[in-house]
Coordinates of C-alpha atoms and ligand atoms in Angstrom, one line a residue:
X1 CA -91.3 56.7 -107.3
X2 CA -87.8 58.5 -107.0
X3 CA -88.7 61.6 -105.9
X4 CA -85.1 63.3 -106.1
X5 CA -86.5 66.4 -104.3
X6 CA -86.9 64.7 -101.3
X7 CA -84.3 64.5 -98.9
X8 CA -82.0 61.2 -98.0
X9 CA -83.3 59.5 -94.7
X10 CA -81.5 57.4 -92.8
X11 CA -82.6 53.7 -93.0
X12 CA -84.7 53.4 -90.0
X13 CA -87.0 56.7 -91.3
X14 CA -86.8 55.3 -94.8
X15 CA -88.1 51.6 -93.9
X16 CA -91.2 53.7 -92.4
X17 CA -91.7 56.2 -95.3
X18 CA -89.5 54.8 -97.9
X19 CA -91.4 53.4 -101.3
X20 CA -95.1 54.5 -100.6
X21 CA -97.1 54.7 -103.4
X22 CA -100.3 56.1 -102.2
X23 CA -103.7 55.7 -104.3
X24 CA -106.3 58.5 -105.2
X25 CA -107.7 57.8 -101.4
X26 CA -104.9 59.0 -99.8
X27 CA -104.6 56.3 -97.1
X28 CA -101.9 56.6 -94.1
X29 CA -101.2 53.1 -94.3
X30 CA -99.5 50.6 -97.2
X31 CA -102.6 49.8 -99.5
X32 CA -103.0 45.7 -100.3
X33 CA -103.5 45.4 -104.6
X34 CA -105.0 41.9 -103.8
X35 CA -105.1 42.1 -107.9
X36 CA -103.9 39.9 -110.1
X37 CA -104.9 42.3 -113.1
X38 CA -105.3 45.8 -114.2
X39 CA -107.8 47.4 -116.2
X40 CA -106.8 49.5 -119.1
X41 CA -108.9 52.7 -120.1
X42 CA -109.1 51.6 -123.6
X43 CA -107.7 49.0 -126.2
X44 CA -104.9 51.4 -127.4
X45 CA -103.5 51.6 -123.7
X46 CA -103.5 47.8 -123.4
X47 CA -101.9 47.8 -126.7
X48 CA -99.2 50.9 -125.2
X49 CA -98.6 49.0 -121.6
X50 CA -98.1 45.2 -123.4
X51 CA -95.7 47.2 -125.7
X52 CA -93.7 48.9 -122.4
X53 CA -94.2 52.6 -124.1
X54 CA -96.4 52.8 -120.9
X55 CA -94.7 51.7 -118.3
X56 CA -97.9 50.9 -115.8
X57 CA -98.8 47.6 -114.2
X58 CA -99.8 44.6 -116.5
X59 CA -100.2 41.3 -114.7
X60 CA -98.5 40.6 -111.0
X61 CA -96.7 37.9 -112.2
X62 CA -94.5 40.7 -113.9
X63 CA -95.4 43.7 -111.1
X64 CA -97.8 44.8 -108.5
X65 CA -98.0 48.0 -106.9
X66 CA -97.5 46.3 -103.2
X67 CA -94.8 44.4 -104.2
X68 CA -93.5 47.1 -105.6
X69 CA -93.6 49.5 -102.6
X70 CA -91.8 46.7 -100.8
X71 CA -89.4 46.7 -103.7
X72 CA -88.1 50.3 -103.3
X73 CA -88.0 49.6 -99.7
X74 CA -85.8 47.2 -99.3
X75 CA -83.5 48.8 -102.5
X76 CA -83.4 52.2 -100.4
X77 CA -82.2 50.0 -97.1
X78 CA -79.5 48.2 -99.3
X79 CA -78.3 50.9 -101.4
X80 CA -78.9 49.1 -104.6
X81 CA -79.9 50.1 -108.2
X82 CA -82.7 47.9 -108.3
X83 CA -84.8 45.0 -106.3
X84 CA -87.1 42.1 -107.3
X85 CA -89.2 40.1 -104.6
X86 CA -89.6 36.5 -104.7
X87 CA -91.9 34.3 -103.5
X88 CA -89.2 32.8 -100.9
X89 CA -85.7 33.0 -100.3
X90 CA -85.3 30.2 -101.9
X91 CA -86.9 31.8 -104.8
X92 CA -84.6 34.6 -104.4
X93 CA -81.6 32.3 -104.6
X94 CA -82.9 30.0 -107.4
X95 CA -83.9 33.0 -109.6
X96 CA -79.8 35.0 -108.6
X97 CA -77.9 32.0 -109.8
X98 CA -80.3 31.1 -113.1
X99 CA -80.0 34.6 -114.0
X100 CA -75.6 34.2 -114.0
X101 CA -74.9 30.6 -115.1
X102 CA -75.0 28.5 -118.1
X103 CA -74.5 25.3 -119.2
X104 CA -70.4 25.0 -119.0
X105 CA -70.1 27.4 -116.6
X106 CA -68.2 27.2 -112.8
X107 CA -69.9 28.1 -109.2
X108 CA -67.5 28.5 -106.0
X109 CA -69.6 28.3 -102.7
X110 CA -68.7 28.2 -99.5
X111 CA -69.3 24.4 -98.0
X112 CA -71.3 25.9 -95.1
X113 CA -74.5 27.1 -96.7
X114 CA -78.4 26.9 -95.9
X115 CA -79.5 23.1 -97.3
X116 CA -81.4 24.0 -99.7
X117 CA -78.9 26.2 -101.5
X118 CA -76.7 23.0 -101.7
X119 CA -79.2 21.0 -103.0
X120 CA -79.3 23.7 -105.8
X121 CA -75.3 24.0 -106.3
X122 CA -74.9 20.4 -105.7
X123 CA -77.9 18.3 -107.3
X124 CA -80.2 20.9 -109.6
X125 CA -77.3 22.8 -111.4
X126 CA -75.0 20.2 -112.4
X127 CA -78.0 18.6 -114.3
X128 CA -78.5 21.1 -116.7
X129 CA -74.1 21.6 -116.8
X130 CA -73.5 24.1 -114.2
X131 CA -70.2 22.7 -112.2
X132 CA -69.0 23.6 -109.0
X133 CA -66.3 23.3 -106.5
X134 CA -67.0 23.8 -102.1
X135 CA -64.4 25.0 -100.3
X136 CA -64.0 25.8 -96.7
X137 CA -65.6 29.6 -96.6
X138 CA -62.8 30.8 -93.4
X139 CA -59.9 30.2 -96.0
X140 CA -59.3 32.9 -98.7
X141 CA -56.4 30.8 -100.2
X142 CA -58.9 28.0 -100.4
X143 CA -61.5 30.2 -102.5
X144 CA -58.5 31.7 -104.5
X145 CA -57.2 28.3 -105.5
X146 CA -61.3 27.2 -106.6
X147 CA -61.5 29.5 -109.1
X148 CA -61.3 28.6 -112.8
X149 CA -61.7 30.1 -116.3
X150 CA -65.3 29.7 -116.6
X151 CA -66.2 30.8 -112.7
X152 CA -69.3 32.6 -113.2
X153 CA -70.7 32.7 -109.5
X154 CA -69.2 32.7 -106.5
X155 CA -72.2 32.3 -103.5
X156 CA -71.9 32.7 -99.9
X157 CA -73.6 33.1 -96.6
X158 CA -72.0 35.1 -93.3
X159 CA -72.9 34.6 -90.6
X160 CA -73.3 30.4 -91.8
X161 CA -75.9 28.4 -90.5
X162 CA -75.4 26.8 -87.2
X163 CA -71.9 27.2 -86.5
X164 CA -72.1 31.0 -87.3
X165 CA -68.3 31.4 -88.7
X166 CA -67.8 34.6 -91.1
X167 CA -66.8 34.6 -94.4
X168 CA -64.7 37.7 -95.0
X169 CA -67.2 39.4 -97.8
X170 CA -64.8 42.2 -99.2
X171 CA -61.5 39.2 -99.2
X172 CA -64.0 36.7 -101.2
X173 CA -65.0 39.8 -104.0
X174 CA -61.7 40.6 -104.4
X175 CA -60.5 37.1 -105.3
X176 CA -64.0 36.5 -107.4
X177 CA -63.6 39.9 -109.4
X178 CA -59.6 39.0 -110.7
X179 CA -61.5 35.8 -111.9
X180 CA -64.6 37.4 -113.4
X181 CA -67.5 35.9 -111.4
X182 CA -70.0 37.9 -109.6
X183 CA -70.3 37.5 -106.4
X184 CA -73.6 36.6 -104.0
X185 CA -74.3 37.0 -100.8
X186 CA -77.1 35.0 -98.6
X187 CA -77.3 37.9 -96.0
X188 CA -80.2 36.1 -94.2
X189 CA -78.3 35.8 -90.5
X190 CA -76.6 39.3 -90.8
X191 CA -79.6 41.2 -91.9
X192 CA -79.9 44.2 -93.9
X193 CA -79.0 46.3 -91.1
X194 CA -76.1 45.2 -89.8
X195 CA -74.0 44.0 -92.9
X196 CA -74.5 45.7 -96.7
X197 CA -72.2 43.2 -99.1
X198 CA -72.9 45.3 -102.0
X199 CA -70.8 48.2 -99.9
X200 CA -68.3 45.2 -99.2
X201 CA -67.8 44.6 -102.5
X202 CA -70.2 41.7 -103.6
X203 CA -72.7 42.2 -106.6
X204 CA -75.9 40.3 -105.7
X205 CA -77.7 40.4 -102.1
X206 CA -80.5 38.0 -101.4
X207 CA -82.8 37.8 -98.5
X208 CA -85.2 35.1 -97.3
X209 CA -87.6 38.1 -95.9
X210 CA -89.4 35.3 -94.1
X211 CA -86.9 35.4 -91.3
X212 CA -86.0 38.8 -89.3
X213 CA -87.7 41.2 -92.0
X214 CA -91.5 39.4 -91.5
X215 CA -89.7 38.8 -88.1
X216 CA -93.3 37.1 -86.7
X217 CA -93.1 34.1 -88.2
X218 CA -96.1 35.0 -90.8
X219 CA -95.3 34.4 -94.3
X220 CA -92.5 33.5 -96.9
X221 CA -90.7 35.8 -99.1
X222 CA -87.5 36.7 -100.5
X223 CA -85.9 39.5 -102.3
X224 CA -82.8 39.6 -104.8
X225 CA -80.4 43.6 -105.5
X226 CA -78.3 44.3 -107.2
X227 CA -77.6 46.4 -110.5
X228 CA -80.4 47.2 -112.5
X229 CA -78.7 45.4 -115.6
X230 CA -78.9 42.3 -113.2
X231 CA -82.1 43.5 -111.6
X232 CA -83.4 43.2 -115.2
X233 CA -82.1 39.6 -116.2
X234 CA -83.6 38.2 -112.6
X235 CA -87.1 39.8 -113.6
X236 CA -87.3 38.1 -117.4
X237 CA -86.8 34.9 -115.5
X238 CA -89.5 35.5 -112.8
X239 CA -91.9 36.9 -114.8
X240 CA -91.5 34.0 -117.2
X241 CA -91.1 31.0 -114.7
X242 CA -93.8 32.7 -111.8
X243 CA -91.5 32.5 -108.5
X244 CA -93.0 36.3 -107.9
X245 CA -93.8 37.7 -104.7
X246 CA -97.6 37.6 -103.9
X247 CA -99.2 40.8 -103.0
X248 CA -100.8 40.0 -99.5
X249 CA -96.7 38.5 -98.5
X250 CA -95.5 41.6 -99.9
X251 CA -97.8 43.9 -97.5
X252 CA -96.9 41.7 -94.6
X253 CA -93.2 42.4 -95.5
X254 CA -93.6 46.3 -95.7
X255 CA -95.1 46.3 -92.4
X256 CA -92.4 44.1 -91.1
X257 CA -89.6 46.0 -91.9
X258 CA -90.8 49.6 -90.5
X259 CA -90.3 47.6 -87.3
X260 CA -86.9 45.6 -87.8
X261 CA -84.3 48.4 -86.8
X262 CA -86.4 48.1 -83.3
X263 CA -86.5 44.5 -83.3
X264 CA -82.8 43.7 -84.3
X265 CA -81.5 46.2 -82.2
X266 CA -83.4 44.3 -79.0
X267 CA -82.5 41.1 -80.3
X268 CA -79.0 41.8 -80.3
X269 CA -78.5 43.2 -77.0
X270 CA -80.3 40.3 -75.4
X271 CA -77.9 37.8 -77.4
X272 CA -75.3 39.2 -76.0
X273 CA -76.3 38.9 -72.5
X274 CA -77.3 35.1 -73.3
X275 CA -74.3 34.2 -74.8
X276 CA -72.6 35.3 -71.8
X277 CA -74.3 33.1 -69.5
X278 CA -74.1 30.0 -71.9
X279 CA -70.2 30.7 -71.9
X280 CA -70.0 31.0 -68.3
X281 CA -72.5 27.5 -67.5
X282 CA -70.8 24.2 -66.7
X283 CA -73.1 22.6 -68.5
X284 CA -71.9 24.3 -72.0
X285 CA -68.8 23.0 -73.4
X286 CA -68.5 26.0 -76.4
X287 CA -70.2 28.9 -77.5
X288 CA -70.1 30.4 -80.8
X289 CA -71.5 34.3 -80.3
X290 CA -69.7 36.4 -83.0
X291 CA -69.6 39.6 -81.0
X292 CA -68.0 37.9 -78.3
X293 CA -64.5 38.3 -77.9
X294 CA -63.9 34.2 -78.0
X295 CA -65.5 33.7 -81.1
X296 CA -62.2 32.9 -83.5
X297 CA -63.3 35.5 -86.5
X298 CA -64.9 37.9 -83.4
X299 CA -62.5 41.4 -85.5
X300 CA -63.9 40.5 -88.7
X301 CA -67.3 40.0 -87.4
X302 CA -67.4 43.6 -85.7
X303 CA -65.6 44.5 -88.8
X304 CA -68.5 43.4 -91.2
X305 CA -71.4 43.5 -89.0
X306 CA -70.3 46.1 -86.2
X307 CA -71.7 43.9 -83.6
X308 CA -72.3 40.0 -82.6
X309 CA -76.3 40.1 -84.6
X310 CA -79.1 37.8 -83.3
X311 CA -78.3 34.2 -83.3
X312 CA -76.5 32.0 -80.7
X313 CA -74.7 28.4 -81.2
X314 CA -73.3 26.4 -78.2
X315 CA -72.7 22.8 -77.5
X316 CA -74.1 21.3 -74.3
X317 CA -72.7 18.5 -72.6
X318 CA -74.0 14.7 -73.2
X319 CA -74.5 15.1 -77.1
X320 CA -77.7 14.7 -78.5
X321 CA -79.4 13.4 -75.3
X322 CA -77.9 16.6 -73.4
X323 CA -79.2 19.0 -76.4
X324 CA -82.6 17.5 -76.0
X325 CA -83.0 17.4 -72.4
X326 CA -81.9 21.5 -72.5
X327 CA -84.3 21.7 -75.2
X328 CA -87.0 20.1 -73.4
X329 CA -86.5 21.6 -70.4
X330 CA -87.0 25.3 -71.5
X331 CA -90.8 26.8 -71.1
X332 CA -90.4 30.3 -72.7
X333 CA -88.4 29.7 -75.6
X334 CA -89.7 27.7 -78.0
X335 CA -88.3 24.8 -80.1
X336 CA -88.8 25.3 -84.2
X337 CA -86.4 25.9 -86.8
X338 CA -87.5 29.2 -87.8
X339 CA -85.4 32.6 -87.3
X340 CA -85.5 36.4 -86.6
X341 CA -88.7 35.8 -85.1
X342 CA -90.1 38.3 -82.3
X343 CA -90.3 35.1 -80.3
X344 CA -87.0 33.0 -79.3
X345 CA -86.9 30.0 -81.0
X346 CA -84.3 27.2 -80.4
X347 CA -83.5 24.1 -83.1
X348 CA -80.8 21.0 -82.8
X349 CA -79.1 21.3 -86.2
X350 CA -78.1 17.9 -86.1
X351 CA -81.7 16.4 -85.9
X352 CA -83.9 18.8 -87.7
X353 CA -81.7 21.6 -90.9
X354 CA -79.0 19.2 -90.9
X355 CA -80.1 15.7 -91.0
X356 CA -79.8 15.3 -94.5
X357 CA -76.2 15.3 -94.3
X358 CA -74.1 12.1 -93.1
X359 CA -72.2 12.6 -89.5
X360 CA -68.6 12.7 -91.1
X361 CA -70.0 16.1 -93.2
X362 CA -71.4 17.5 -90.0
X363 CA -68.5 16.5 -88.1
X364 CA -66.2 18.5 -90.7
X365 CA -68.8 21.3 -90.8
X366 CA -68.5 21.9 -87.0
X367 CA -72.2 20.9 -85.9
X368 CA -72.1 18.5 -83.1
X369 CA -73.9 16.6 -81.5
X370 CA -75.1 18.5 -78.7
X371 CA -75.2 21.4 -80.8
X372 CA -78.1 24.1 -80.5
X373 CA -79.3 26.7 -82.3
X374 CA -81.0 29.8 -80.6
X375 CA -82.3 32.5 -82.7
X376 CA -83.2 35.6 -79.7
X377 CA -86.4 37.5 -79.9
X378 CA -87.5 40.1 -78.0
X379 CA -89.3 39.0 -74.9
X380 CA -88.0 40.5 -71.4
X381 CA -84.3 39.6 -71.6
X382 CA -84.2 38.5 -68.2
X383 CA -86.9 35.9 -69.0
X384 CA -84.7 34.4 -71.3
X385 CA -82.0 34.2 -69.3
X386 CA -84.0 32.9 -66.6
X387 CA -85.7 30.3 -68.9
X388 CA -82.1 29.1 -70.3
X389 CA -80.2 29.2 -67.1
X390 CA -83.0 26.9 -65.5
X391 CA -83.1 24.5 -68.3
X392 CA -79.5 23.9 -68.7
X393 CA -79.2 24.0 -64.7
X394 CA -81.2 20.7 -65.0
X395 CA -79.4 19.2 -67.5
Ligands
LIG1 C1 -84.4 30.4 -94.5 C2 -83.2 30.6 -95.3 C3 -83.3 30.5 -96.7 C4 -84.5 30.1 -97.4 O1 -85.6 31.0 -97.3 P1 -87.1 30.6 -97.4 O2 -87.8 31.9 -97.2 O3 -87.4 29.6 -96.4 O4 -87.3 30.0 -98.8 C5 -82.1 30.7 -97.4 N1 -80.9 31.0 -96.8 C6 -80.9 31.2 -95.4 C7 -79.6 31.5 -94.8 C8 -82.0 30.9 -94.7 O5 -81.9 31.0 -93.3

């Protein structure tokens, strides 16, 4: 599949061409293996293929051929050795930090991560030994000072999830490589377009593709990079334990990402003009929009990212009753918890992703209670801002 002849495209012509494997038909577009097998020509080639001297498909637990075309996509976008899909993102997580840590070893994470990826560092590891230490994600001193001897992991998300702070990616490898851990990166918010840790410095990238790379609100999937020596540990565990991508996800995916560059680029554009009104409405009391020139980490965010990316926090007034009524109110954007989908989508942290944790935690995490979330699609900015300026104008 590495066809060194060919020349190097830039991402957006590579995430239409990149990674095709076309059958004996010829067909234009990616094919769908809806296979779980493969038929060998004889016993001796079974025998060959089981024993890897032939390196063709096997069972799609292990690989698939549409999987696999969304595979080398995704490593050609990233710049990585090598890439292994999952059936989520949390797949994708599950399967990064069970392929680094064992019993007695350390995790650092940032405090301000996606829920289930702290049920994972803070309930599932520490069962089988695996101990960690949180730590505010802002502070470098703070995730200098976590790290021990037996640090094996460091894991961390930027832009975080609501409050959208960043977490200073090349700072955080730095301080993780003097101590020997690896460090990954959820790089769900900033998408693969926008921000490439593995150029920053970090060592393992992983993606819940179910948000801006399906980008229609379709299916789940996830993806993990990295080096192929990593690539490799990740895949024993998968093919073993069965988190693997599914063909039919894995064909949605492809086809989703020959389309993000387009839909990201919209999305951000129209983020910025919304979180421009929201700063400028009396009925908003903050607004947390990296690429605007308020946010508090707004140079390290164009630093990292080059621009402000596609999701919006802001705090209305009246708490949770004020969040709801603005919530309520609005016609065109809809409320759901989902992200990076075509359509706008708008959740209250506080009620729905975060209500698992008490109010003291959400208080120190920054989510208040008249928090919301708005993840921008691509509909006609100026319905958007027409649909949020009338519903908070009613507030
Ligand atoms: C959604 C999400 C996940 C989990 O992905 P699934 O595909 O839902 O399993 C992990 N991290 C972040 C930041 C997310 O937004």
């Amino acid at each position: 599949m590495n066809d060194l002849s060919r020349p190097e495209w830039q991402p957006d012509t590579e995430l239409v061409h990149g990674g095709v494997l076309r059958s004996q038909f010829g067909e234009t577009s990616e094919a769908l293996f809806l296979t779980q097998g493969y038929v060998y020509p004889s016993a001796e080639a079974a025998e060959a293929r089981f024993k890897g001297d032939d390196p063709g498909f096997v069972y799609s637990r292990y690989a698939n051929p549409t999987v696999a075309m969304f595979e080398e996509r995704m490593r050609l976008l990233e710049g990585a050795e090598a890439a292994r899909g999952t059936a989520s993102g949390m797949a994708a997580v599950a399967t990064a930090l069970m392929s680094i840590v064992s019993a007695g070893d350390h995790i650092v994470a940032a405090k301000a991560l996606f829920g289930s990826c702290l049920y994972i560092i803070e309930d599932l590891l520490p069962r089988f030994g695996v101990a960690y230490t949180l730590v505010d994600g802002k502070d470098l001193d703070a995730w200098r000072k976590a790290m021990r001897e037996n640090t094996r992991a460091v894991f961390l998300e930027s832009p975080t999830n609501p409050t959208l702070e960043i977490v200073d990616i090349a700072g955080v490898s730095k301080i993780a490589h003097e101590a020997g851990a690896l460090v990954v990166v959820d790089n769900v918010f900033a998408t693969p377009l926008l921000q490439r840790p593995l150029q920053l410095g970090a060592d393992v990238v992983v993606y819940s593709a179910t948000k801006h790379i399906d980008g229609q609100g379709r299916c789940l999937a996830g993806v993990v990079l990295g080096t192929s020596e990593f690539i490799e540990k990740a895949h024993t565990f998968l093919k073993h334990t069965g988190p693997s991508l599914s063909p039919f996800n894995a064909w949605v995916m492809l086809k989703g990402l020959e389309t993000l560059p387009l839909r990201v680029e919209r999305q951000t554009a129209s983020a910025a003009r919304l979180a421009d009104l929201l700063a400028s409405h009396r009925n908003v009391t903050r607004t947390l929009y990296p690429g605007r020139k308020d946010h508090p980490q707004h140079e390290l965010a164009l630093r990292q990212m080059g621009s402000g990316a596609t999701m919006i926090a802001f705090e209305v007034k009246g708490g949770k009753e004020g969040a709801f009524k603005v919530a309520n109110a609005l016609r065109l954007i809809k409320i759901s918890n989902n992200l990076g989908d075509a359509k706008s989508l708008i959740t209250h942290p506080a009620t729905t992703t975060h209500q698992r944790l008490t109010p003291e935690v959400r208080a120190s995490l920054g989510i208040g209670e008249g928090m919301l979330r708005l993840s921008v699609g691509i509909e006609a900015v100026d319905d958007l801002l027409a649909d949020l300026g009338r519903a908070l104008d009613a507030a």
